[in-house]
Each structure stands twice: as structure tokens, then as C-alpha cells.
Short mmCIF file of C-alpha atoms in Angstrom, two decimals:
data_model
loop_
_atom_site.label_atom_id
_atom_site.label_comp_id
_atom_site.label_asym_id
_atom_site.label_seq_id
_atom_site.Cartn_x
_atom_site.Cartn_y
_atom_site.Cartn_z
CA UNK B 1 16.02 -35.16 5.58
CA UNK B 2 17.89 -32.25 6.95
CA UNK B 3 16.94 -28.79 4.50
CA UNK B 4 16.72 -24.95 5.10
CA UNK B 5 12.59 -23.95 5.05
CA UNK B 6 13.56 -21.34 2.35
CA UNK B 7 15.25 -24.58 0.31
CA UNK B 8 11.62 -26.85 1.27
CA UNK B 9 9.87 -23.83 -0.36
CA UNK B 10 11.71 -23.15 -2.91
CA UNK B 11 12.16 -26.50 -4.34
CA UNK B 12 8.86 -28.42 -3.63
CA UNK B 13 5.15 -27.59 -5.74
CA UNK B 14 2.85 -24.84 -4.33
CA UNK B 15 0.48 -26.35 -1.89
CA UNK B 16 -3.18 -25.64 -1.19
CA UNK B 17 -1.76 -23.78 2.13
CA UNK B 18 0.67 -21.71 0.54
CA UNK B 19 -2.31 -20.42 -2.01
CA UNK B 20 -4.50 -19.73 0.92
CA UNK B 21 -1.64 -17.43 2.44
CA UNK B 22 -1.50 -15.51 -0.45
CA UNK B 23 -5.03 -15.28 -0.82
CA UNK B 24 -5.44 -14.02 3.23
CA UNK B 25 -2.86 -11.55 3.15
CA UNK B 26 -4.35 -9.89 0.19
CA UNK B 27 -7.67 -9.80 1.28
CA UNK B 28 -6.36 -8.11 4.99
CA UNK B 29 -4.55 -5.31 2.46
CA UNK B 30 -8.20 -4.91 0.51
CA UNK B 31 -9.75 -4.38 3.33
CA UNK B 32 -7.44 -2.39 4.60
CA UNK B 33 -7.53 0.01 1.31
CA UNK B 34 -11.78 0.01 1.90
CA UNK B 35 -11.25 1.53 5.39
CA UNK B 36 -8.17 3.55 4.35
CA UNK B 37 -10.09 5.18 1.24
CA UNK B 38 -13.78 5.70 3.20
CA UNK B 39 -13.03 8.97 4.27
CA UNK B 40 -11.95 10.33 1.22
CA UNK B 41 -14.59 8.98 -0.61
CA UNK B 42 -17.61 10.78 2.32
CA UNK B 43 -15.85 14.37 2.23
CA UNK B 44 -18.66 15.68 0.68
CA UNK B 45 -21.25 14.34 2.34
CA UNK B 46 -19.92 15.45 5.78
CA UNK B 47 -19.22 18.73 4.52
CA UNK B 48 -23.41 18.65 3.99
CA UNK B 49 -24.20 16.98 7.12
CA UNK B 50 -21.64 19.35 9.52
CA UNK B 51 -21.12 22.74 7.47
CA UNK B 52 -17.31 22.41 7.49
CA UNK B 53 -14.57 23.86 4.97
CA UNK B 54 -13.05 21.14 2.65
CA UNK B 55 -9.42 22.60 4.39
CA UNK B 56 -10.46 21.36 7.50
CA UNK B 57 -10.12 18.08 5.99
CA UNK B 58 -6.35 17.71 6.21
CA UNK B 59 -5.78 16.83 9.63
CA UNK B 60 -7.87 14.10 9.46
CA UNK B 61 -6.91 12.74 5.97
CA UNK B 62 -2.88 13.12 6.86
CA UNK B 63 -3.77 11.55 10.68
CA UNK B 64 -4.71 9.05 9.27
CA UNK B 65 -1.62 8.87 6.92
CA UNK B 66 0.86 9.22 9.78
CA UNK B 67 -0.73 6.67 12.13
CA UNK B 68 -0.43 3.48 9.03
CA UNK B 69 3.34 5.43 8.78
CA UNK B 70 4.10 4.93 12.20
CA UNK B 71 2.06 1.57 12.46
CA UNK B 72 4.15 0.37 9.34
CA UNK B 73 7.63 1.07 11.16
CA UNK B 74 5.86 -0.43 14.68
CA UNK B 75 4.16 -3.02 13.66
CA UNK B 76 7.14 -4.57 11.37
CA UNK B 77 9.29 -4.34 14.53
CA UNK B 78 6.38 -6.06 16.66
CA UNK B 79 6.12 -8.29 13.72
CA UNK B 80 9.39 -9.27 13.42
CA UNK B 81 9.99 -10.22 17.64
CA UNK B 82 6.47 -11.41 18.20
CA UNK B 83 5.02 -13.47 14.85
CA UNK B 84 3.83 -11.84 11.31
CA UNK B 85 0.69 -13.71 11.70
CA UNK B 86 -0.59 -12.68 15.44
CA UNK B 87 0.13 -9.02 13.98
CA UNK B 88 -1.65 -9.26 10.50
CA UNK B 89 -4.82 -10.57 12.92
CA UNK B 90 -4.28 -7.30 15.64
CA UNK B 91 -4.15 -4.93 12.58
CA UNK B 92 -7.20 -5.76 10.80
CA UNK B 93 -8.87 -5.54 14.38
CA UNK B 94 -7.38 -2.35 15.25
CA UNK B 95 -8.53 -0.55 12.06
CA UNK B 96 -11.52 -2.26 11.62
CA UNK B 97 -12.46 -0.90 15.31
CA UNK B 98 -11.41 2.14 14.83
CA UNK B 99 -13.41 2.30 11.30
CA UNK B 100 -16.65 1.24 12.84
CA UNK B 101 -16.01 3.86 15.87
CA UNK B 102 -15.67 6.68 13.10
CA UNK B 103 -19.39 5.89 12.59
CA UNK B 104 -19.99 7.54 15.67
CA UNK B 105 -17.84 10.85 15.13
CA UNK B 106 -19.53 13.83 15.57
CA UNK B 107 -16.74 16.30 15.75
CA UNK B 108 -13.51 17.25 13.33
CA UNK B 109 -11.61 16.64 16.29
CA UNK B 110 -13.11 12.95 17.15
CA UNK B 111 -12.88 12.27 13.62
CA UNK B 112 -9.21 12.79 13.36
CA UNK B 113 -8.49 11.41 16.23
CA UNK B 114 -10.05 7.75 15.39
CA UNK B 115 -8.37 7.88 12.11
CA UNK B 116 -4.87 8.21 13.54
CA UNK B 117 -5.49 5.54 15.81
CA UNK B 118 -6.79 3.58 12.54
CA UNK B 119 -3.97 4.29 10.95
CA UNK B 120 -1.83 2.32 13.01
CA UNK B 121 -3.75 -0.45 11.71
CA UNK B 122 -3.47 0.15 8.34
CA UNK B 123 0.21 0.34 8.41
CA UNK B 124 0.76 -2.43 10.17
CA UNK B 125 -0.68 -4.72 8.18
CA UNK B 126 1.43 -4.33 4.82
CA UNK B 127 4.84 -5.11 6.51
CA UNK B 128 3.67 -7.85 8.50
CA UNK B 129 1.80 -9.47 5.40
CA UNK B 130 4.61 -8.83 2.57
CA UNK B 131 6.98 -10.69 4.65
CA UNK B 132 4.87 -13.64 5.86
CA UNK B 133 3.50 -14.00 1.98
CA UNK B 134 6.69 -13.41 0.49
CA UNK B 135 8.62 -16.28 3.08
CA UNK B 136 5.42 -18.58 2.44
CA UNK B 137 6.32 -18.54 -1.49
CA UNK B 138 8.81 -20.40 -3.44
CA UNK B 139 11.45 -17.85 -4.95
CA UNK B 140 10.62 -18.38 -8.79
CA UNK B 141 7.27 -16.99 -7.61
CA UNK B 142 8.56 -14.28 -5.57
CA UNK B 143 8.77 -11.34 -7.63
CA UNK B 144 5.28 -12.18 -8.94
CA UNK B 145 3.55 -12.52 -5.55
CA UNK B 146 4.83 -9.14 -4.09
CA UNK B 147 3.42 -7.52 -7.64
CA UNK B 148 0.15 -9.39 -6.48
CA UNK B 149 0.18 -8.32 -2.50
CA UNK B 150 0.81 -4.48 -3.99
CA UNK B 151 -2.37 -5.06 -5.31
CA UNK B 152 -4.46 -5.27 -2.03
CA UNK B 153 -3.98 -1.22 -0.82
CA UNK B 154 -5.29 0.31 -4.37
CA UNK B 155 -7.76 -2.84 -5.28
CA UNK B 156 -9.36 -1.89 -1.84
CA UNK B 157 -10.08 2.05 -2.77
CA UNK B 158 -11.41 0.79 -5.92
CA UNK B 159 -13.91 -1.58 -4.38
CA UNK B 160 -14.53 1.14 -1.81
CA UNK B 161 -15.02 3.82 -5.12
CA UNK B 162 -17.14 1.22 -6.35
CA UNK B 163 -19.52 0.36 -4.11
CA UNK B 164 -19.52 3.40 -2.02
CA UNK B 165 -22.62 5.64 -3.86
CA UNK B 166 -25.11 2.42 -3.37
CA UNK B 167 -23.74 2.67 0.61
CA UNK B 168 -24.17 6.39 0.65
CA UNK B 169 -27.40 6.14 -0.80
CA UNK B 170 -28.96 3.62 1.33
CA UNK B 171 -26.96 3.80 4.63
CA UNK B 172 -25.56 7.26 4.43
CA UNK B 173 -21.77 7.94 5.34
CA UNK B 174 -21.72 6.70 9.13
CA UNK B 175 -23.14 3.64 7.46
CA UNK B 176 -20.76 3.23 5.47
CA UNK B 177 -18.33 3.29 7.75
CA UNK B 178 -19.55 0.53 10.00
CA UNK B 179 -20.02 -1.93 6.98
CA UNK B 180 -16.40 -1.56 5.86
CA UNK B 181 -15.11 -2.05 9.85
CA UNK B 182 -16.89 -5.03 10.50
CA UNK B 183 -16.30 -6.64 7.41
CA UNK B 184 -12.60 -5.93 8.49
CA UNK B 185 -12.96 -7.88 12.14
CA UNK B 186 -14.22 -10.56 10.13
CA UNK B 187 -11.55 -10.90 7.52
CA UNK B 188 -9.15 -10.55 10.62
CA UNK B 189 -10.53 -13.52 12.92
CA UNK B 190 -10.75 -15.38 8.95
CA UNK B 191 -6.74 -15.09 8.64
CA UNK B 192 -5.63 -15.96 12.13
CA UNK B 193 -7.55 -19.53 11.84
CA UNK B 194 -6.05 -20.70 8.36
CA UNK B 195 -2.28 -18.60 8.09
CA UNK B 196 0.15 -20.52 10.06
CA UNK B 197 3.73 -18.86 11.07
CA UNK B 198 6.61 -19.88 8.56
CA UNK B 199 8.61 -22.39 10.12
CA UNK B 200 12.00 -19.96 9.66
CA UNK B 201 10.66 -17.48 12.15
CA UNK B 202 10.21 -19.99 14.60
CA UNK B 203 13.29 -21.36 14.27
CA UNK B 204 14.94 -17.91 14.82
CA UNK B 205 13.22 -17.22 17.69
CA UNK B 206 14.27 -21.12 19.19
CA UNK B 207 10.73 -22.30 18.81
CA UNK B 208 12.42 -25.70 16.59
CA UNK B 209 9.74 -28.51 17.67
CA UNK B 210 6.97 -26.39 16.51
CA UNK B 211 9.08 -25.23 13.23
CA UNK B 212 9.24 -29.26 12.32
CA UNK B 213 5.71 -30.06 13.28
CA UNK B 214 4.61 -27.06 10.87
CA UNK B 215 6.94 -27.84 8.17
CA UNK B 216 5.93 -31.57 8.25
CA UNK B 217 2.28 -30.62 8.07
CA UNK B 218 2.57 -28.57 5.25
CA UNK B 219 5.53 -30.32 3.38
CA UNK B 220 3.59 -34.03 4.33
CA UNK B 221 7.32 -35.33 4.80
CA UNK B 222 9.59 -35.93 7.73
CA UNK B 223 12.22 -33.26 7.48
CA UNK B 224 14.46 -31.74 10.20
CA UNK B 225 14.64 -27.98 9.47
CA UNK B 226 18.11 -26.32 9.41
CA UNK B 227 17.97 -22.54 10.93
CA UNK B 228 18.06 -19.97 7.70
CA UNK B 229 21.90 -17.54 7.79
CA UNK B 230 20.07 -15.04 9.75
CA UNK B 231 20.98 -11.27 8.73
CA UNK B 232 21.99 -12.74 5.29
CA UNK B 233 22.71 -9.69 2.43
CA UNK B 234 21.30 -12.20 -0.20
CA UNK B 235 18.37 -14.05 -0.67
CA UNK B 236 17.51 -16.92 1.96
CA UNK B 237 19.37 -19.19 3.03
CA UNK B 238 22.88 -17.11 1.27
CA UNK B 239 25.70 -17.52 3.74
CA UNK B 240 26.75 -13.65 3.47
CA UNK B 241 27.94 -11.25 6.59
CA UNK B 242 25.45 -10.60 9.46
CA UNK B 243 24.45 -7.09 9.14
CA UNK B 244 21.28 -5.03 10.73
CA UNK B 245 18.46 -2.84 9.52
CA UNK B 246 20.25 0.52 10.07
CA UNK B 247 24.18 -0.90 8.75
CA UNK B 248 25.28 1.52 6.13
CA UNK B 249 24.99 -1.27 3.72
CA UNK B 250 21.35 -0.60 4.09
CA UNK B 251 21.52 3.80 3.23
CA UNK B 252 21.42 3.87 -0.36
CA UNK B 253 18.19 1.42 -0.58
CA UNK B 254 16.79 3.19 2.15
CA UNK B 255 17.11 6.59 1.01
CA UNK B 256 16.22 6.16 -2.52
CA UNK B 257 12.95 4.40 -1.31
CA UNK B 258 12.28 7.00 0.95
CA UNK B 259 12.44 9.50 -1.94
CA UNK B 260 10.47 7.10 -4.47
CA UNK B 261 7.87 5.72 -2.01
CA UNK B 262 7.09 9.63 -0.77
CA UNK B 263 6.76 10.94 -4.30
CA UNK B 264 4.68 7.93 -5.21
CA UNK B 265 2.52 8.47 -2.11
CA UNK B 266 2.10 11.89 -2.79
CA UNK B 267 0.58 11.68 -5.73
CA UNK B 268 -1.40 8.64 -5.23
CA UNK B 269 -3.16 10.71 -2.20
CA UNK B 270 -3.63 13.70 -4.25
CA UNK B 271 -5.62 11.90 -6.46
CA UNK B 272 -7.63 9.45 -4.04
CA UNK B 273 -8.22 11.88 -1.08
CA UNK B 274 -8.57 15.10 -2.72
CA UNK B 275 -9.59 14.21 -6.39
CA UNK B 276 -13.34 14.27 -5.45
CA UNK B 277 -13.24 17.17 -3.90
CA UNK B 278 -11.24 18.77 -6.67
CA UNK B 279 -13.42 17.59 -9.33
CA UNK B 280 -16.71 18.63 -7.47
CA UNK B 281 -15.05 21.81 -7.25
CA UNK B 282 -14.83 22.09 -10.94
CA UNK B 283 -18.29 20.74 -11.80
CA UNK B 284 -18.57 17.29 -11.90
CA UNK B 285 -21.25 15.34 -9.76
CA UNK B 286 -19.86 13.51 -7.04
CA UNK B 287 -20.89 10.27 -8.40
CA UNK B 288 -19.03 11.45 -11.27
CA UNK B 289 -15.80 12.15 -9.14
CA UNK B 290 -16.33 9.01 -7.51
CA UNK B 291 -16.12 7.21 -10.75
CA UNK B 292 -13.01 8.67 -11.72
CA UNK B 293 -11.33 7.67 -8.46
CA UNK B 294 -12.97 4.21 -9.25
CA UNK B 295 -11.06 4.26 -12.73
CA UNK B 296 -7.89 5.32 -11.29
CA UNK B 297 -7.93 2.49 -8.75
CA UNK B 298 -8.83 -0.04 -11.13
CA UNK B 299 -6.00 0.86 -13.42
CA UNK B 300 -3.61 1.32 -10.22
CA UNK B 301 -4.55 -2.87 -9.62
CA UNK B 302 -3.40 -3.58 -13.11
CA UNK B 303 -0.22 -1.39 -12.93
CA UNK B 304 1.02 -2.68 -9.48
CA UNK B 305 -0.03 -6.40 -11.50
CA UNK B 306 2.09 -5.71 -14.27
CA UNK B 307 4.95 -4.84 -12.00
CA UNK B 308 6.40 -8.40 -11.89
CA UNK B 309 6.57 -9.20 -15.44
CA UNK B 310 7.82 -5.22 -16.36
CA UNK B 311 10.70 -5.67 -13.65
CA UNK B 312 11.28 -8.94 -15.36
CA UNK B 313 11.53 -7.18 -18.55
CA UNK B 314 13.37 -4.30 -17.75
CA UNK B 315 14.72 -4.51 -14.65
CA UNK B 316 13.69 -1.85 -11.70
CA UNK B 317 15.98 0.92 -13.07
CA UNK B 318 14.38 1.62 -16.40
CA UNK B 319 11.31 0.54 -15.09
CA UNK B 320 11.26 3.22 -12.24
CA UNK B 321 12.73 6.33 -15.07
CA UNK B 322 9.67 5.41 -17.27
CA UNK B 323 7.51 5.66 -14.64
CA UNK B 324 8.94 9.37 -13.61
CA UNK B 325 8.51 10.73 -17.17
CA UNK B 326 4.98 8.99 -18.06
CA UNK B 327 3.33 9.97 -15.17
CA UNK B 328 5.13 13.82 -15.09
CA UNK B 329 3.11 13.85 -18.77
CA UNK B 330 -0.04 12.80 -17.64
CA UNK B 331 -0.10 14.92 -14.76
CA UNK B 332 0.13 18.33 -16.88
CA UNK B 333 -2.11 16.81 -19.57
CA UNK B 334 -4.78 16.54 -16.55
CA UNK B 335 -3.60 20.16 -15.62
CA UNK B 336 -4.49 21.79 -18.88
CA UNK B 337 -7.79 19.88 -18.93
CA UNK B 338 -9.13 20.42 -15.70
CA UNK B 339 -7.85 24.19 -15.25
CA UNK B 340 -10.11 25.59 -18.38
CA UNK B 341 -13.16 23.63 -17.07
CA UNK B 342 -15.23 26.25 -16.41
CA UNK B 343 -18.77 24.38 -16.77
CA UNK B 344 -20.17 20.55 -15.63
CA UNK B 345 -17.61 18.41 -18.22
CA UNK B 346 -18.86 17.31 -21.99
CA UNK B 347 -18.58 13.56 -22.67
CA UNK B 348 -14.77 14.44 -24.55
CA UNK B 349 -13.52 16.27 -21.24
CA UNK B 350 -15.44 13.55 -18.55
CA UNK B 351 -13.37 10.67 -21.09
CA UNK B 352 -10.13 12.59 -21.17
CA UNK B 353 -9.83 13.15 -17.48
CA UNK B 354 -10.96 9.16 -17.33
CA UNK B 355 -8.35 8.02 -18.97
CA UNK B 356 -5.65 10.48 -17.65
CA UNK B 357 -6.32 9.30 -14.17
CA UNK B 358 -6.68 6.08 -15.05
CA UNK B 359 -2.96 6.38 -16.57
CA UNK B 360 -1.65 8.45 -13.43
CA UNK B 361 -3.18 5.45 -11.43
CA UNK B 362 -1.47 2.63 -13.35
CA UNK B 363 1.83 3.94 -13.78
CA UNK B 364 2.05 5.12 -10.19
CA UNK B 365 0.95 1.53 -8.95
CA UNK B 366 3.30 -0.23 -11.26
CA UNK B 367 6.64 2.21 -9.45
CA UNK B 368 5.07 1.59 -6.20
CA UNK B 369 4.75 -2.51 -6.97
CA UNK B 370 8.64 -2.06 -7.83
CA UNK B 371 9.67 -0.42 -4.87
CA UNK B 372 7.73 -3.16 -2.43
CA UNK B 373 9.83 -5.60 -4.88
CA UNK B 374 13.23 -3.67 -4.41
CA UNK B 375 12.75 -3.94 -0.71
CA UNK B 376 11.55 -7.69 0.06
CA UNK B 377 14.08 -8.78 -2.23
CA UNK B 378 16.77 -6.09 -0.58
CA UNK B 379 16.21 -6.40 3.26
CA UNK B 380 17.83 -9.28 4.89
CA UNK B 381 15.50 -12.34 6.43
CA UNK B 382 16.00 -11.32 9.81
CA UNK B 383 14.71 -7.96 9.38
CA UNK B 384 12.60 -8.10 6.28
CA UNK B 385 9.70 -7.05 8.01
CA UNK B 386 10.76 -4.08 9.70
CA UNK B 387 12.68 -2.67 6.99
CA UNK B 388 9.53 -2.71 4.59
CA UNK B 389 7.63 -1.01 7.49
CA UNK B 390 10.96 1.78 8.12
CA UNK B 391 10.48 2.35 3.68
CA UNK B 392 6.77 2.33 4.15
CA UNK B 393 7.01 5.04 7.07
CA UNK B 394 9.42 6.97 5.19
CA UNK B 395 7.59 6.71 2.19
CA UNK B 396 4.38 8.00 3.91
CA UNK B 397 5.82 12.08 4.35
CA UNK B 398 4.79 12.94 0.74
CA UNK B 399 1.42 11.03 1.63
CA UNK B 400 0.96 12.90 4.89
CA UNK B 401 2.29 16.16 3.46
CA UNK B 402 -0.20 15.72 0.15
CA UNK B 403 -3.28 15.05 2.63
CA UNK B 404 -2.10 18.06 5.03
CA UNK B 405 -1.59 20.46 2.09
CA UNK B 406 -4.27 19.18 -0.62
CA UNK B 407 -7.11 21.32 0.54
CA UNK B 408 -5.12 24.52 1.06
CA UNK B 409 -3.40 24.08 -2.50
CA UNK B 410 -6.92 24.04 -3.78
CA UNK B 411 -7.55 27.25 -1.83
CA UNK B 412 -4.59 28.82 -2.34
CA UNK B 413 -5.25 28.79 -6.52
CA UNK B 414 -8.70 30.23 -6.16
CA UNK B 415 -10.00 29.74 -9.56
CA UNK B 416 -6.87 28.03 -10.69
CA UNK B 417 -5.21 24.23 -10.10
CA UNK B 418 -1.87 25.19 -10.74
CA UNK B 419 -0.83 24.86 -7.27
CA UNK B 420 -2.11 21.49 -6.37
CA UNK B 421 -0.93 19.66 -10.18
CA UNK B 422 2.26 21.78 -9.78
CA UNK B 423 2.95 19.98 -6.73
CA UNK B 424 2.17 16.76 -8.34
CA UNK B 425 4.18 17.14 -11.55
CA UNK B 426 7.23 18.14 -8.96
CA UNK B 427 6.42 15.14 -7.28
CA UNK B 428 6.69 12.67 -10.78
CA UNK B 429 9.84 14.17 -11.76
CA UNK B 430 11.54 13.32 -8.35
CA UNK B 431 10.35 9.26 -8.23
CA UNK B 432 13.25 9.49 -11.20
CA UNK B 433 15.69 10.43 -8.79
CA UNK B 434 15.55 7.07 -6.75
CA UNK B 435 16.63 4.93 -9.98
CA UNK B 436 20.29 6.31 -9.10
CA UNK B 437 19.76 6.54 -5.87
CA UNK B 438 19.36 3.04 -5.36
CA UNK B 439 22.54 0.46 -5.29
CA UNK B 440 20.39 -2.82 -5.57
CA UNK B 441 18.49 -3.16 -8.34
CA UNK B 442 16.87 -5.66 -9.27
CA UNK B 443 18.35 -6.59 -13.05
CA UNK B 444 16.25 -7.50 -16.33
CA UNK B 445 16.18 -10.95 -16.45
CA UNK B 446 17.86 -13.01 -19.35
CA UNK B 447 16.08 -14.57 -22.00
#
């Protein structure tokens, strides 16, 4: 039987295999969000251990930022000529390496250093992994997979949040950081013995024995696998012109995820690498802090989670407007909380700023889960990879510029938050910007 490998996908059950490439690729982007989020999450506890201002923080936080940019642009490219799966494996290495070596630091310098190199790793990862899940999965699923895999970055942070005081406590912060690296190795070596390459890369690249023998392995039927339209503009296997990542086709998507994904990132990083310092800084413990950032992760896993079914519902236009204006009103709410602190919180304030993050979290997630969406399903096959790692390096500058700036904004109020939340309210009313930016939607769905 003669059939496309997006057709075998699409029209056969879900296998055992297909589950377990889901199930890898997420657990590479959890881990991945546990090394990304460590620093963060140890601020303090250097700051104790070296006697350094909490400003000095920025280099490393944004290195770290614009390595995984880079490494998402890089490693999609490298992904996309030399196999999604042999890259997925060399970026949990790298940053797991480089997370265990940040043990060691004993200098600002060092310490920034190791995370840029990390951060290569990190960004290399989500690309690589979006595209092999997503071309692993049969289309009706599609949608509701990348929701999943959007998951893996903020799930990660919380489990890092979570477990992090118990490390601190008993191993300290160097500990810490060697637990999270070599758990990452492990989960590495895990997903480069069961993920297999899909059967459509291999037949681009003129590999076509070894694209049968893997489709007949995991199919369990003798079928002769046609090459996909390469370059299509629609979904796999569309006949449709042949165009490349950078065709002007490509502009509006690009630049209205650049603006969404920065403004996202910006605000995500406000909140996950400088809300414990800014909390600490207003009285709070910092295993209360840490328990904020825990809440705001855990509702960031159910927003990116609800992102399939909400983009069913409405469709990524409305869905990325809402998410402008709710988080815009959470953000000031926050503001006007945390700015006439001027004691440790009462249980009402503690609760309130709970559930604000928590909402910031969510909503932020659920944008972010829309965007990955708007770009697997936008990209062409034969560049799928690298154009989710050109929207994830573009998408990084509010990110970098957040971690860069975060500690000065602090400063630069003195007694006041205004500048920091101003920044972030700015940064919620421009994600609303993108929904008209953006010329491929992804339309509500008809009941």
C-alpha cells in the first residue's frame, strides 16, 4: 500500500509508540524548565553565600535567556538538516552539563557564563521536540498535543518551585543544581533509546529504506511511503507552492509572533526570575515567595492545557485579545497590592497576591500555548522546526530584556514597584497587538 506518513498517521489509531513520544518530549521540556528556573529560584541564597547586589543578577538571568534564544533558532536549523531526535538527546546533555557545572561557580562572571552556554540547551530543545511530537501525532490530535508539549517549560519551574526549599534545605543551592543536571543527562540518554525519527524526515533527506522499515515497525503493515509536498503552505501532505522560512508569505506570522511571544516572555520572566526577589523585598519569607512562583507555575500548566480546547472554542484571535486585557487587569490589581505592603503580608494580602499570580500565570500560559499552536500549524513541513525556533528566538527579546532590566526596575522605584509592574502592564496590552498582526489564524471550530 502506497500512502503519505502524514496520511498513515493521520488515519490509523494512536499506538503505544506514538504515546511514548509524546510522553519523552515533554519530560525533556520539564526538565528543561527545572534547570531553566534553578537560578531564579537560589537568588537569595547566593546573595547570602557571595554578598552580591540583586542587580548584578541580570546578566546572568538574561544569558541565560539569550543562549535558549539563540539555541532555539540553531538548534531548529540543526534539527531540521541533521534529525529532531539526535538534537532533542544533545540538548538535554548540553544543559544538563552545563547545570551540573553551575554547581561549581564561584564567580558572577563563571556563573553567567555557564548559563549562556546552558541556554543553548534549553532552546534547543522546544523546536526540535514540537516538531518531532507534533509529526508523530495524528492531526485530530494536533492542536491538543502542542497545548500539552507547552506544558513542559512552565510544569518544569513549578516542580522546580516545588521541590526546591527541601533541596535548599538539605543540599544547599550548588546542590541543587547538580540534582536537576543529572537528572537531565538521564532523561536525555532515556529519549534517544525509545523516540525514533518520523519516517517523513527521512524520506526528505533520501534516507527511503529506513523511512519504510520505521513506518512498517510502527504501522505493523507493509506500506511503501510516498515523500510528503515538501515546503507545503497547508497542512501535510497539501499540494500548495514551495515556499521557504524567510518568503514574505511567512512576515505577518512572523512578526506578530515576535511581538506576542516577547510580550508573553516578558512577563512570564518578570514573574519567575524576579518575583522572589521582589516579594522578599517587600516582606515575605522566601519560602513564601517561592510558593507564589509555585502557584503561578501550576496555574501557567493548566492555562497552556486549556489552550487546545479555548482555540477550539474561540479560535486564536479572540482567544489571544482576552488574554491582553485579563492579564493587563491582573497585573495592576497585583500593583496596587504589592506597592502599599509596607509590613510581612496578612493571610488576605499573602491570598490575594496568590491568586493574582496564579491568574497572571494561567492566562499568560494559555496566549503562549496559542502562539506554539499558530506556528506548528503555520510553518510549512519542511521548515517547521526552524521556524518555531526563529518565533521562539524572536520571542525571547522581551524575556532577555525583562531578566536584564528586572533588578534595576526594582532599584530604580526605591520604595515603589511602579516601574517594574508598569513595564509589565505595557507589556499585556501589546500581546493584543499580534491578534491583527497575524494573517493565519487558526478559526473557532464548528459545532
Amino acid at each position: 500500500m502506497q500512502i503519505t506518513f502524514s496520511q498513515a498517521v493521520s488515519t490509523g489509531p494512536v499506538r503505544l509508540f506514538q504515546l511514548t513520544v509524546v510522553a519523552m518530549v515533554l519530560l525533556v521540556l520539564v526538565f528543561d524548565g527545572m534547570d531553566a528556573q534553578a537560578l531564579g529560584l537560589v537568588v537569595p541564597s547566593i546573595i547570602a553565600e557571595w554578598g552580591v547586589d540583586r542587580a548584578e543578577f541580570g546578566t546572568s538571568l538574561t544569558a541565560s535567556l539569550l543562549g535558549a534564544g539563540i539555541g532555539a533558532l540553531l538548534g531548529g536549523w540543526l534539527g531540521d538538516r541533521f534529525g529532531r531526535v539526535n538534537m532533542l538527546f544533545a540538548s538535554a546533555l548540553f544543559f544538563g552539563v552545563t547545570t551540573m557545572a553551575s554547581s561549581q561557580a564561584e564567580t558572577m562572571g563563571t556563573l553567567a557564563a555557564l548559563r549562556l552556554l546552558g541556554g543553548l540547551g534549553f532552546g534547543a530543545a522546544g523546536p526540535n521536540g514540537l516538531a518531532l511530537a507534533s509529526e508523530w501525532t495524528p492531526e485530530r490530535f494536533r492542536t491538543y498535543v502542542i497545548a500539552l508539549l507547552s506544558v513542559g517549560t512552565p510544569a518544569g519551574a513549578t516542580v522546580a518551585a516545588g521541590i526546591a526549599p527541601f533541596l535548599l534545605e538539605d543540599f544547599g543551592w550548588r546542590g541543587l543544581f547538580a540534582i536537576f543536571g543529572g537528572a537531565s543527562i538521564l532523561i536525555g540518554f532515556l529519549a534517544l533509546l525509545l523516540v525514533r525519527e518520523t519516517p517523513s524526515w527521512l524520506l526528505a533527506k533520501g534516507r527511503e529504506d529506513a523511512a519504510n522499515r520505521t513506518a512498517r515497525r510502527i504501522f505493523g503493515q507493509e506500506i511503501e511511503l510516498l515523500p510528503e509536498p515538501a515546503g507545503s503552505t497547508g497542512a501535510p501532505g497539501a499540494a500548495g507552492k514551495r515556499i521557504g522560512l524567510f518568503h514574505r508569505d511567512h512576515t505577518r506570522l512572523t512578526l506578530g509572533v515576535a511581538v506576542a511571544f516577547s510580550a508573553c516572555t516578558a512577563i512570564v520572566y518578570g514573574v519567575t526570575l524576579w518575583g522572589v526577589v521582589l516579594f522578599t523585598s517587600r516582606g515575605f519569607t522566601q519560602a513564601q515567595a517561592i510558593g507564589v512562583i509555585f502557584w503561578a507555575g501550576l496555574m501557567s500548566v493548566a492555562g497552556a492545557l486549556a489552550g487546545g480546547p479555548v482555540v477550539r472554542i474561540l479560535g486564536s484571535r479572540r482567544t489571544m485579545a482576552a488574554c491582553s486585557v485579563i492579564t493587563f487587569a491582573a497585573v495592576a490589581i497585583l500593583f496596587l497590592i504589592v506597592e502599599h505592603l509596607s509590613a510581612a503580608p496578612d493571610g488576605a494580602a499573602l491570598a490575594a497576591v496568590y491568586v493574582l499570580a496564579g491568574l497572571v500565570g494561567g492566562v499568560v500560559s494559555l496566549g503562549i500555548s496559542t502562539i506554539y499552536a499558530m506556528m506548528a500549524l503555520g510553518y510549512p513541513v519542511s521548515c517547521r522546526s526552524t521556524g518555531i525556533g526563529l518565533g521562539m528566538l524572536l520571542g525571547r527579546i522581551g524575556g532577555i530584556a525583562m531578566a536584564l532590566s528586572g533588578g534595576y526596575l526594582l532599584n530604580w522605584g526605591g520604595t515603589s514597584v511602579l516601574p517594574f509592574f508598569g513595564v509589565m502592564a505595557a507589556c499585556a496590552l501589546a500581546v493584543s497587538s499580534s491578534a491583527w498582526i497575524i494573517d493565519r489564524h487558526i478559526a473557532p471550530a464548528r459545532v
